[in-house]
Amino acid sequence: MLVALDFEFNRPSDPDMGLISCALEVEGQDPESYWLRDEEGRGACIQRLQGLASEEFTLVTFTGHLAEIPCLIALGLNPL
């Protein structure tokens, strides 16, 4: 299964990355988006990503090592 992930952020040098939003598309499902500036959106995104962590998938990002991996860490998630 392929999972495409993209974060928008504005402070890459800060521990929280200045997270703004997350777009996620799981192969065969409708795209999802989460607003990370409020607790409800942030919590829903974290819950969805944690749910995916229990499945086997290939993560697709454009610059994962510079963007998505640090953003996952900023959310308190283990990117591995």
Coordinates of C-alpha atoms in Angstrom, one line a residue:
M1 CA 0.0 0.0 0.0
L2 CA 1.2 3.5 -0.8
V3 CA 0.8 6.4 1.6
A4 CA 1.5 10.0 0.3
L5 CA 2.2 12.5 3.0
D6 CA 2.8 16.2 2.9
F7 CA 3.2 18.8 5.7
E8 CA 3.1 22.5 5.5
F9 CA 5.1 24.3 8.2
N10 CA 6.8 27.7 8.6
R11 CA 9.5 27.4 11.3
P12 CA 11.8 24.5 10.5
S13 CA 14.3 25.4 13.1
D14 CA 11.7 25.3 15.9
P15 CA 11.0 22.0 17.8
D16 CA 7.3 22.2 16.7
M17 CA 8.3 23.1 13.1
G18 CA 5.5 25.7 13.1
L19 CA 3.2 23.0 11.8
I20 CA 0.3 24.3 9.8
S21 CA -1.4 21.4 8.0
C22 CA -1.1 17.9 6.8
A23 CA -2.3 16.2 3.6
L24 CA -2.5 12.5 3.4
E25 CA -3.6 10.1 0.7
V26 CA -3.8 6.3 1.3
E27 CA -3.8 4.3 -1.9
G28 CA -7.4 3.6 -3.0
Q29 CA -8.9 6.1 -0.5
D30 CA -10.0 9.8 -0.8
P31 CA -7.3 12.3 0.2
E32 CA -7.5 13.7 3.7
S33 CA -6.3 17.0 5.2
Y34 CA -5.8 18.1 8.7
W35 CA -5.4 21.6 10.2
L36 CA -2.7 21.3 12.7
R37 CA -3.1 24.7 14.4
D38 CA -5.9 23.5 16.6
E39 CA -6.0 20.6 19.0
E40 CA -8.9 18.8 17.3
G41 CA -7.2 18.7 13.9
R42 CA -3.8 17.9 15.4
G43 CA -5.3 15.1 17.5
A44 CA -7.2 13.6 14.5
C45 CA -4.0 13.7 12.4
I46 CA -2.0 12.0 15.1
Q47 CA -4.7 9.3 15.6
R48 CA -4.9 8.6 11.8
L49 CA -1.1 8.4 11.5
Q50 CA -0.8 6.1 14.5
G51 CA -3.5 3.9 12.9
L52 CA -1.5 3.6 9.8
A53 CA 1.7 2.7 11.7
S54 CA 0.2 -0.7 12.5
E55 CA 0.0 -1.5 8.7
E56 CA 2.7 -2.2 6.2
F57 CA 3.1 0.6 3.6
T58 CA 5.5 2.5 1.5
L59 CA 5.6 6.2 2.4
V60 CA 5.8 8.7 -0.5
T61 CA 7.2 12.2 0.2
F62 CA 9.0 14.8 -1.8
T63 CA 11.7 15.8 0.7
G64 CA 10.9 13.4 3.6
H65 CA 14.3 13.7 5.3
L66 CA 13.9 17.5 5.5
A67 CA 10.2 17.9 6.0
E68 CA 8.0 15.0 6.7
I69 CA 10.3 13.1 9.1
P70 CA 10.9 16.2 11.3
C71 CA 7.2 17.0 11.2
L72 CA 6.3 13.5 12.4
I73 CA 8.8 13.9 15.2
A74 CA 7.3 17.4 16.0
L75 CA 3.9 15.6 16.4
G76 CA 5.5 13.2 18.9
L77 CA 5.4 10.3 16.4
N78 CA 8.2 7.8 15.7
P79 CA 8.9 8.1 12.0
L80 CA 10.2 4.5 11.9

